[in-house]
Short mmCIF file of C-alpha atoms in Angstrom, two decimals:
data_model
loop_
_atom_site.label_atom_id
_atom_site.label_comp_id
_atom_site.label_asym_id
_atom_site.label_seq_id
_atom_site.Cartn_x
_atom_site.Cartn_y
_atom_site.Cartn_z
CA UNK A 1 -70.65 -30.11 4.97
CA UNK A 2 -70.25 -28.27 8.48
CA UNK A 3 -66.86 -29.88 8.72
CA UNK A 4 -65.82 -28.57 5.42
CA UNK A 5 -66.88 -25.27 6.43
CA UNK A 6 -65.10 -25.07 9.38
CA UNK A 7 -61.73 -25.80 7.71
CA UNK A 8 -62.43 -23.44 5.08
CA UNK A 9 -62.70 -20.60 7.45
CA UNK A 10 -60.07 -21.80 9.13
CA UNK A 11 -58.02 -21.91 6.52
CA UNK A 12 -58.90 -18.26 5.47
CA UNK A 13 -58.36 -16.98 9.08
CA UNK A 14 -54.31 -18.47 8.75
CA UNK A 15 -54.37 -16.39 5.19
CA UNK A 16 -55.66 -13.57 6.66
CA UNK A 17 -52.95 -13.81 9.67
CA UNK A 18 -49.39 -14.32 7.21
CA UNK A 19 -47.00 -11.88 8.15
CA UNK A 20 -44.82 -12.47 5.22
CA UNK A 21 -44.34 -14.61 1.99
CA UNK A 22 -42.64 -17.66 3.80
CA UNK A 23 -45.97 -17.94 6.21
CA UNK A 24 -48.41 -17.45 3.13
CA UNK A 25 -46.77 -20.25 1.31
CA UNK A 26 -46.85 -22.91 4.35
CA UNK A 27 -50.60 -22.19 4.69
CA UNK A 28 -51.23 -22.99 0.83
CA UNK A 29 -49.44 -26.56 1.38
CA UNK A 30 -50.89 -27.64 4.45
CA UNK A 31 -54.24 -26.89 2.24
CA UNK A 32 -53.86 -27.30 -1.25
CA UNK A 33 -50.39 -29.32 -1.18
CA UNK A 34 -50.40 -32.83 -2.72
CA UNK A 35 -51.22 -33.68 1.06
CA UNK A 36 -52.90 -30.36 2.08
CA UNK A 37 -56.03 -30.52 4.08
CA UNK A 38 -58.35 -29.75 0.68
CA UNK A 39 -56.55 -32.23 -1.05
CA UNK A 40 -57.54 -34.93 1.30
CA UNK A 41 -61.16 -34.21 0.94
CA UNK A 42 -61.00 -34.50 -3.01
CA UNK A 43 -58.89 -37.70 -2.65
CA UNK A 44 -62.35 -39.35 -0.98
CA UNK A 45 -64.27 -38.33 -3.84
CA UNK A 46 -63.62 -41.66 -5.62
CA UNK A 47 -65.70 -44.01 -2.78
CA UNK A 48 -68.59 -41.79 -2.67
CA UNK A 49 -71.72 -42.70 -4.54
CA UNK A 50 -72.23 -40.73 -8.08
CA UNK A 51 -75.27 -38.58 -6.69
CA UNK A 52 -73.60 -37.53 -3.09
CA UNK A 53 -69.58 -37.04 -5.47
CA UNK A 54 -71.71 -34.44 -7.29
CA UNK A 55 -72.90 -32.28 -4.69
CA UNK A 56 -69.69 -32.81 -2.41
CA UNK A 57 -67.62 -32.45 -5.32
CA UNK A 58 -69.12 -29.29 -6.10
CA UNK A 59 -68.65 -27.85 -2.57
CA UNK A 60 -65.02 -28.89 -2.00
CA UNK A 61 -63.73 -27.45 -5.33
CA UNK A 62 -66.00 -24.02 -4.74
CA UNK A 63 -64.10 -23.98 -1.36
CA UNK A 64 -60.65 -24.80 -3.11
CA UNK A 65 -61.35 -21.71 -5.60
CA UNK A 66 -62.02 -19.36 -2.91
CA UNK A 67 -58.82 -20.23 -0.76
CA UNK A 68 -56.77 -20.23 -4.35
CA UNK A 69 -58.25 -16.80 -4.72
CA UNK A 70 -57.76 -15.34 -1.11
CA UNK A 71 -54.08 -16.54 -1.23
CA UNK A 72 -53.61 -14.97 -4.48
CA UNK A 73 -54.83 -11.75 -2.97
CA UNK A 74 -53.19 -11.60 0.02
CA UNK A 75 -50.06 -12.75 -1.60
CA UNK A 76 -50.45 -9.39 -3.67
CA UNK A 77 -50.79 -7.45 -0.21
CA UNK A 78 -47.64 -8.94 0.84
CA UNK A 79 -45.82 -8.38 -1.99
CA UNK A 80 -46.79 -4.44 -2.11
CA UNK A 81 -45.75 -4.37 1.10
CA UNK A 82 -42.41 -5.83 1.01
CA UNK A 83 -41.76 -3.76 -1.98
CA UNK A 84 -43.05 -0.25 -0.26
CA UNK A 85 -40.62 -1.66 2.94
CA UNK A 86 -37.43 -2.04 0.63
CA UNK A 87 -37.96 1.35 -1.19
CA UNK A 88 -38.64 3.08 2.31
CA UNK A 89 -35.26 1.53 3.41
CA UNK A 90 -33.22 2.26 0.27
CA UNK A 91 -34.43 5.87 -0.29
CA UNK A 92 -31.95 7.64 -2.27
CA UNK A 93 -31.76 11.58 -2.01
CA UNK A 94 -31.57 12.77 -5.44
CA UNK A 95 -30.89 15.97 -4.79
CA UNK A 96 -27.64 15.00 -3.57
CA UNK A 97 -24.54 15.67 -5.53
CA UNK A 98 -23.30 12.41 -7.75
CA UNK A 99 -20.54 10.71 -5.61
CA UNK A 100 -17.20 11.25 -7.17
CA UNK A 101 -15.97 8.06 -9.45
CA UNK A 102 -12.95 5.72 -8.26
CA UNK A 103 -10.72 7.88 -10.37
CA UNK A 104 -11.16 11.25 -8.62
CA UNK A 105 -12.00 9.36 -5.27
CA UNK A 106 -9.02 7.01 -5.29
CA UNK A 107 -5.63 8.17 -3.23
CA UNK A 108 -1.91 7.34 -4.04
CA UNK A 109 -0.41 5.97 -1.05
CA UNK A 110 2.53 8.73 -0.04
CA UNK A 111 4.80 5.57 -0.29
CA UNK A 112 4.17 5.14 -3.57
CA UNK A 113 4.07 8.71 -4.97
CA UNK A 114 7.72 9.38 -3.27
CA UNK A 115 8.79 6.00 -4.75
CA UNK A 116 7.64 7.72 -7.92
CA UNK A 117 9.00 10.98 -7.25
CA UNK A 118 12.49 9.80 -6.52
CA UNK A 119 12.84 7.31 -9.39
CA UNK A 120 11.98 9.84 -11.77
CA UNK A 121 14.37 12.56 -10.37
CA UNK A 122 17.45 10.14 -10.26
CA UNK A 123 15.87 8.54 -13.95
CA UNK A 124 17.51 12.22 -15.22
CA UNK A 125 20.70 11.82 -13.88
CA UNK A 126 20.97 8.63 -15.75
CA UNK A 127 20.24 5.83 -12.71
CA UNK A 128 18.18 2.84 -13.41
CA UNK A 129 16.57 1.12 -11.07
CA UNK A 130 17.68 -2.78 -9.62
CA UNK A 131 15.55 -4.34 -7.27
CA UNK A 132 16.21 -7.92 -5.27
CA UNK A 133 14.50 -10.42 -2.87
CA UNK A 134 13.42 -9.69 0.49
CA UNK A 135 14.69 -13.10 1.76
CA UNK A 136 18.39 -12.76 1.71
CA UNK A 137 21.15 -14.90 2.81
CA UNK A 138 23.70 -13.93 5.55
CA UNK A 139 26.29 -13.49 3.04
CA UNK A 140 24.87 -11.16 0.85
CA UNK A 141 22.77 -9.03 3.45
CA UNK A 142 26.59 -8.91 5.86
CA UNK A 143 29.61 -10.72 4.96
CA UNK A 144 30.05 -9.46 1.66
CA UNK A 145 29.31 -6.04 2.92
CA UNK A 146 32.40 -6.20 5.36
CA UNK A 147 30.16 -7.02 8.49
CA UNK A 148 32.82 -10.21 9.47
CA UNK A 149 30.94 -12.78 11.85
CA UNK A 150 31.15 -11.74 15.04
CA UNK A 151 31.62 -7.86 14.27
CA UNK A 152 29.58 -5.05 16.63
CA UNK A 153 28.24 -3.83 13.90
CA UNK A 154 25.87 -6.46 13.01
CA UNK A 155 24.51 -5.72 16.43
CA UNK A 156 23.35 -2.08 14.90
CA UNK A 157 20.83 -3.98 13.07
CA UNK A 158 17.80 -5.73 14.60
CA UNK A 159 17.23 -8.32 12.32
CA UNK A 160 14.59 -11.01 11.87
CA UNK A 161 16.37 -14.74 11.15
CA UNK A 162 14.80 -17.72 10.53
CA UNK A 163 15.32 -21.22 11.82
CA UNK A 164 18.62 -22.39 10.81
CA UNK A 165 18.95 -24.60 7.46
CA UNK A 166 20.98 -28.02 7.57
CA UNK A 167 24.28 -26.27 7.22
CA UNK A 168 23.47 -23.94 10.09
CA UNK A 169 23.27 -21.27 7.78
CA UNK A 170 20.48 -18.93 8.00
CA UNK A 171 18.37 -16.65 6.00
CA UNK A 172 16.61 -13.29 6.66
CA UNK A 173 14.51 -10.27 6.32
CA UNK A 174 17.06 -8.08 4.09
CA UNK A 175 17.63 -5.09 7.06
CA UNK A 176 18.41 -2.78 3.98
CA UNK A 177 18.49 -2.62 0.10
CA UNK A 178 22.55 -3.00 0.15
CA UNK A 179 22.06 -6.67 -0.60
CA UNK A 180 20.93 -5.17 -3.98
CA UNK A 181 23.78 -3.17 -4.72
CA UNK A 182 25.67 -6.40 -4.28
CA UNK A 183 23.47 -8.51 -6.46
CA UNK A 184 24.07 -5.55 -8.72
CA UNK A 185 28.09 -5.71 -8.69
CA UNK A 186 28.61 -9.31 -8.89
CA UNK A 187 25.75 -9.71 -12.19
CA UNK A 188 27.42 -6.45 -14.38
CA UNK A 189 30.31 -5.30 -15.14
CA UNK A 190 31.06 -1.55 -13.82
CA UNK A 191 30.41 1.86 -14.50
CA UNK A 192 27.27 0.65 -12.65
CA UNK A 193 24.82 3.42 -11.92
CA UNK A 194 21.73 2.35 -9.60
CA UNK A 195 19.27 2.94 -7.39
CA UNK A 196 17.87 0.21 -5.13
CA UNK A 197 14.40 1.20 -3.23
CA UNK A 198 12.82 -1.38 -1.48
CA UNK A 199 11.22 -3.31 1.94
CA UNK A 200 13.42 -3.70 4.81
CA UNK A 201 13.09 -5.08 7.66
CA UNK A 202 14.05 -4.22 12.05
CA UNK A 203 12.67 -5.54 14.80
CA UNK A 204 11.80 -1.92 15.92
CA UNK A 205 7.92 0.05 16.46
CA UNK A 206 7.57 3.68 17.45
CA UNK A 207 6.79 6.55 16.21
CA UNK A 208 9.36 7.06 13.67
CA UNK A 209 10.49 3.45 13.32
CA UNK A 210 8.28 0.62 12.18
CA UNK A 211 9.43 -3.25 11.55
CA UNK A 212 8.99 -2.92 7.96
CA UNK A 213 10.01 -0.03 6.33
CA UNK A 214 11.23 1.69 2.91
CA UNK A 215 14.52 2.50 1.89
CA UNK A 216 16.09 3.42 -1.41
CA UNK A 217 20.42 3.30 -2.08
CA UNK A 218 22.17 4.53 -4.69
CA UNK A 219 25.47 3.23 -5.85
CA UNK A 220 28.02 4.41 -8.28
CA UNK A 221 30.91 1.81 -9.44
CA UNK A 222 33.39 3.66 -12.17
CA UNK A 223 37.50 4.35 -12.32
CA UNK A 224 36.74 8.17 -12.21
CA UNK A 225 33.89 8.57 -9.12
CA UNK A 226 34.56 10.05 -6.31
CA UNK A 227 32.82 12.04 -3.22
CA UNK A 228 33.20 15.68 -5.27
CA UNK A 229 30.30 13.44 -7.49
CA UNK A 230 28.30 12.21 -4.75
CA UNK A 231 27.90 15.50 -3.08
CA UNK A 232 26.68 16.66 -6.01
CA UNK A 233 24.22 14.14 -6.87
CA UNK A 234 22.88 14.72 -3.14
CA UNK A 235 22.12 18.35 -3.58
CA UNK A 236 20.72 18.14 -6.62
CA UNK A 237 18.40 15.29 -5.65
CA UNK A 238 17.36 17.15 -2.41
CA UNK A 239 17.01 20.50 -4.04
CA UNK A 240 14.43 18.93 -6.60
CA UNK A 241 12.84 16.82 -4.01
CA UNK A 242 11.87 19.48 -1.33
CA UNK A 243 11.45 21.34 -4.83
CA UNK A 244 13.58 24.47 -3.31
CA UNK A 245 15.83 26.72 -5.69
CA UNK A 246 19.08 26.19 -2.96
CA UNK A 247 19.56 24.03 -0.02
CA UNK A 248 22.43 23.81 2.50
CA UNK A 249 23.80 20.60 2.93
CA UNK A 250 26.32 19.69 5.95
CA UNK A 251 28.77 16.22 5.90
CA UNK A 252 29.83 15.04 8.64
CA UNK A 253 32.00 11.95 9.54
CA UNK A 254 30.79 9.08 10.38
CA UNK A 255 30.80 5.07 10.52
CA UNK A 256 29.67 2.29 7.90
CA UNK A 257 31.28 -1.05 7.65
CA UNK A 258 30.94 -0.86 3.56
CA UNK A 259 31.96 2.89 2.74
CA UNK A 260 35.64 4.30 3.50
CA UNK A 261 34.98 7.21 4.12
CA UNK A 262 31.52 7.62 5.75
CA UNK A 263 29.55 10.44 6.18
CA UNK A 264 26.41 11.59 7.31
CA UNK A 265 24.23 14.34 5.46
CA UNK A 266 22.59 17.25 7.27
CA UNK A 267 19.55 19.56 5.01
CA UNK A 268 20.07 23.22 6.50
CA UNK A 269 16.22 23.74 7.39
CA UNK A 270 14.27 26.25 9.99
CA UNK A 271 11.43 24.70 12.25
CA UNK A 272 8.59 26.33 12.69
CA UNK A 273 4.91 25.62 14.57
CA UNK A 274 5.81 21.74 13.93
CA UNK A 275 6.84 22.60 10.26
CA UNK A 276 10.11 21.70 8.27
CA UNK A 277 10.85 24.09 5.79
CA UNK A 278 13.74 23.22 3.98
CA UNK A 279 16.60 25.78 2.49
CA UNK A 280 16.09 28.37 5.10
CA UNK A 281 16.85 28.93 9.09
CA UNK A 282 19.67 27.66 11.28
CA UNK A 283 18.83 24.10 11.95
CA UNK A 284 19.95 21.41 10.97
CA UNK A 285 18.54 18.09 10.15
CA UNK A 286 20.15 14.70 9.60
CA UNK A 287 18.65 12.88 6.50
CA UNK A 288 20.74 9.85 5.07
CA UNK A 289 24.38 8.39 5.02
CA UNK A 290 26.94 7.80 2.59
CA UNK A 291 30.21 7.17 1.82
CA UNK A 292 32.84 5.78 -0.68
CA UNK A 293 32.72 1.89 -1.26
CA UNK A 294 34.89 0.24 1.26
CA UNK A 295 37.87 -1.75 -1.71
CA UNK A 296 36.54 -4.72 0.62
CA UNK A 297 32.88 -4.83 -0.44
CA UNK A 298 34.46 -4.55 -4.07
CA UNK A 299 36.95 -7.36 -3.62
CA UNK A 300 34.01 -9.36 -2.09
CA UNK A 301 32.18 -8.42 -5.23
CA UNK A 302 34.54 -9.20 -7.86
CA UNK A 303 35.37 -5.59 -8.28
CA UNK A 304 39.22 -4.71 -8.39
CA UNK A 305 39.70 -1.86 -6.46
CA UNK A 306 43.01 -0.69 -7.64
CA UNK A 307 41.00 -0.05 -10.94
CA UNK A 308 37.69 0.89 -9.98
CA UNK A 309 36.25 2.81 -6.66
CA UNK A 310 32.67 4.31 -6.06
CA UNK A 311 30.43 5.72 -3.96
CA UNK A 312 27.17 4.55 -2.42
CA UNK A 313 24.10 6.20 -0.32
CA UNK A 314 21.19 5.19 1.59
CA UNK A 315 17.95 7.24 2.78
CA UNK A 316 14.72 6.33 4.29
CA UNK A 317 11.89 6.87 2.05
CA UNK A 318 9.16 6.23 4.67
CA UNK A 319 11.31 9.19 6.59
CA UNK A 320 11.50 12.22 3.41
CA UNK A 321 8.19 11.57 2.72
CA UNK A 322 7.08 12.66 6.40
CA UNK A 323 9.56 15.73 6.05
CA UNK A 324 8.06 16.66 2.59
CA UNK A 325 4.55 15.95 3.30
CA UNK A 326 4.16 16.27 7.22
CA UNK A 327 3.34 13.37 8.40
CA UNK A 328 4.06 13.27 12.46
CA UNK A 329 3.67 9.05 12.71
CA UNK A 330 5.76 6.73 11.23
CA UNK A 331 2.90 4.10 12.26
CA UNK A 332 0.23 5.97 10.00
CA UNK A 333 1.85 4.59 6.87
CA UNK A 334 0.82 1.20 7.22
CA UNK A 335 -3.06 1.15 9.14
CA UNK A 336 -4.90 1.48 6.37
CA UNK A 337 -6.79 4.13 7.71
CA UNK A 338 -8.95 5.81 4.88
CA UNK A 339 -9.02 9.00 6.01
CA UNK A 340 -5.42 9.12 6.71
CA UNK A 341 -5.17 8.04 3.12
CA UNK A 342 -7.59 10.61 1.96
CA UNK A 343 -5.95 13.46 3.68
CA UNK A 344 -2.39 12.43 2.84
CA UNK A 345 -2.91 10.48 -0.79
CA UNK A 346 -2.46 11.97 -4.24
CA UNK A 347 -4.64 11.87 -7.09
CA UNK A 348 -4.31 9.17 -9.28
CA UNK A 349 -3.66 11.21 -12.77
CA UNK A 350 -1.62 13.85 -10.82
CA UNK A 351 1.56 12.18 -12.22
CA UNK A 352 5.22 13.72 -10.58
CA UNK A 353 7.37 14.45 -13.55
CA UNK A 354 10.22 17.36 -13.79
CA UNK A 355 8.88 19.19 -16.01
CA UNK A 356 4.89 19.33 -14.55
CA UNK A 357 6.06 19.25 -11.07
CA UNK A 358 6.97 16.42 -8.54
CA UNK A 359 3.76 17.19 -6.19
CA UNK A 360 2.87 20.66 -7.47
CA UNK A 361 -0.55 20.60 -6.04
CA UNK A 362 0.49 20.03 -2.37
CA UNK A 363 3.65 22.64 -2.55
CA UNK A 364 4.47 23.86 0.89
CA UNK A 365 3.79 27.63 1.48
CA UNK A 366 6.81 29.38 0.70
CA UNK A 367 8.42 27.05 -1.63
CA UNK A 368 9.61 28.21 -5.16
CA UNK A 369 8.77 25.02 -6.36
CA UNK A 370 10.19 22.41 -9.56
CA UNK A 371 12.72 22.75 -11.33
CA UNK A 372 11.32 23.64 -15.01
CA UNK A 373 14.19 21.02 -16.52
CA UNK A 374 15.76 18.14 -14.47
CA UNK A 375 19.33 18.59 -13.04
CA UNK A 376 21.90 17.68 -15.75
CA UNK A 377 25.21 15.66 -15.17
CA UNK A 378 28.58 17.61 -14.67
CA UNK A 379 31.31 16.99 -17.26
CA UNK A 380 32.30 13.40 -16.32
CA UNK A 381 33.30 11.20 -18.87
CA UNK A 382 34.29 8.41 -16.70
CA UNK A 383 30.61 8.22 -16.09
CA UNK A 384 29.99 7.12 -19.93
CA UNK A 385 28.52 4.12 -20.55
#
């Protein structure tokens, strides 16, 4: 009986001494388990003789109860505990204001409200919106766009090839969205009127230059079009975009393998404590290129160009966001930093429309603002459907 006892208050001692749950549970096994300690002693009830299984008996199941009872009790203790541990760690302040739901909380990137903003403004002059693959063939992203093999020009752009195929042709990372405009040209029948925003791709980093980056183009394909059209399209797109009442715009000549003529476009603009405030000052500031379609590109289209001519333009949309909106790091666009994000992102319901305002709740000081009604087409009926 000494024996049994001893194990008992041994037993009770390894109760008393669980830290946790886990350690509380091992100790009622080793003793009450179907091969615990206790369980062994009742197991040798069944070869003892009827008078010494009654008192033994008696005194092994008495010491059973009270180690059932102490586990039971300190498993209670334990449990408190744990709880009164978790609610000390997971206080919650409730006198804190409620944290603002994923709909106020939430940002537009910049990317995509621009994308929005410029789709809608060129929507009202009557441009839809063509889109085509990233992967493009030599053929389509060049050749067709008068870049011959072999010509400088291809040089200009940094582009990312893959492995040649079995014909030793190769395909690439579009390095603009003019592969659209030829997708466009050789799948409908003109007038064509389209925009073409999209990725493209350079193998170029810095500040303002990142290997993947947004553009959008515009092309025009009718008998009647001709630069007197695109200049006007331009200044009415930037004037709603920088949401000024006038802007200044500047052409200059330049050099594109697909248009004939080029140009380049300068926004007259004044800089001021690292701001860009467009339709003001004496500066100038170079924002996209442009030109007629070269009658090549159109022949290499299916396009006769003793019938039909056009014009086409190109702009970074990565680039006129940072003018509109700021932005000093071309980088900053794609690392996903949320405070960036938070800083620079719209609100999700704060739609851009024409009529509400393209970004009216982040207008830059000084600036009169949207248009109340979107631009309206000049008098050009060779621009009918």
């Amino acid at each position: 009986m000494s024996d049994l006892t001893t194990l008992e208050q041994a037993i009770l001692e390894q109760i008393s001494q669980a830290r946790d749950e886990a350690a509380l549970e091992a100790v009622r096994v080793a003793a009450l388990g179907k091969k615990g300690s206790i369980s062994a002693l009742l197991a040798t009830l069944g070869k003892m003789a009827p008078e010494q299984r009654r008192s033994e008996g008696a005194a092994i199941n008495q010491a059973r109860d009270r180690i059932a009872a102490a586990l039971s009790g300190r498993r209670e203790v334990l449990k408190a505990a744990a709880l009164d541990a978790r609610l000390a760690r997971e206080t919650i302040d409730v006198t804190l204001g409620l944290r603002e739901p994923p709909s106020e909380s939430g940002r537009i990137h910049p990317l995509s409200q621009v994308w929005d903003e410029l789709t809608i403004i060129f929507a009202d002059m009557g441009f839809s919106v063509a889109e085509g693959p990233d992967i493009e063939t030599d053929d389509y992203n060049f050749t067709r766009l008068n870049f011959p093999v072999g010509h400088p020009a291809r040089e200009m752009h940094d582009t990312f090839f893959f492995q040649p195929r079995d014909d030793g042709s190769r395909m690439l990372l579009r390095t603009h969205t003019s592969p659209v405009q030829v997708r466009t040209m050789l799948s409908q029948k003109p007038p064509i009127r389209v925009i073409c925003p999209g990725r493209t791709y350079r193998t170029d980093s810095d500040a303002t230059h990142t290997p993947q980056f947004h553009q959008v183009e515009g092309l025009v394909i009718d008998k009647g079009s001709h630069l007197g059209h695109l200049k006007w399209i331009l200044h009415e797109f930037c004037k709603t975009f920088f949401e000024v009442n006038e802007i200044n715009m500047r052409f200059r000549p330049s050099f594109f393998p697909f248009t004939e003529p080029s140009l380049e476009v300068d926004v007259q603009c004044r800089r001021d404590k690292n701001e860009i405030r467009f339709g003001e000052g004496s500066d100038w500031l170079e924002i996209l290129g442009c030109g007629m379609v070269h009658p090549n590109v159109l022949t290499a289209c299916g396009i006769d160009p003793d019938e039909y001519q056009g014009f086409a333009w190109g702009m970074g949309i990565d680039r006129i966001a940072m003018l509109k909106y700021g932005m000093s790091d071309l980088r900053q666009f794609f690392d996903g930093d949320m405070r960036w994000l938070s800083h620079y992102g719209f609100k999700p319901f704060d739609i851009p429309t024409l009529s509400g305002g393209l970004s009216s709740w982040l207008l830059p000081e000084g600036s009169a603002g949207p248009h109340s009604d979107g631009p309206a087409w000049p008098e050009l009926s060779a621009f009918s459907p």
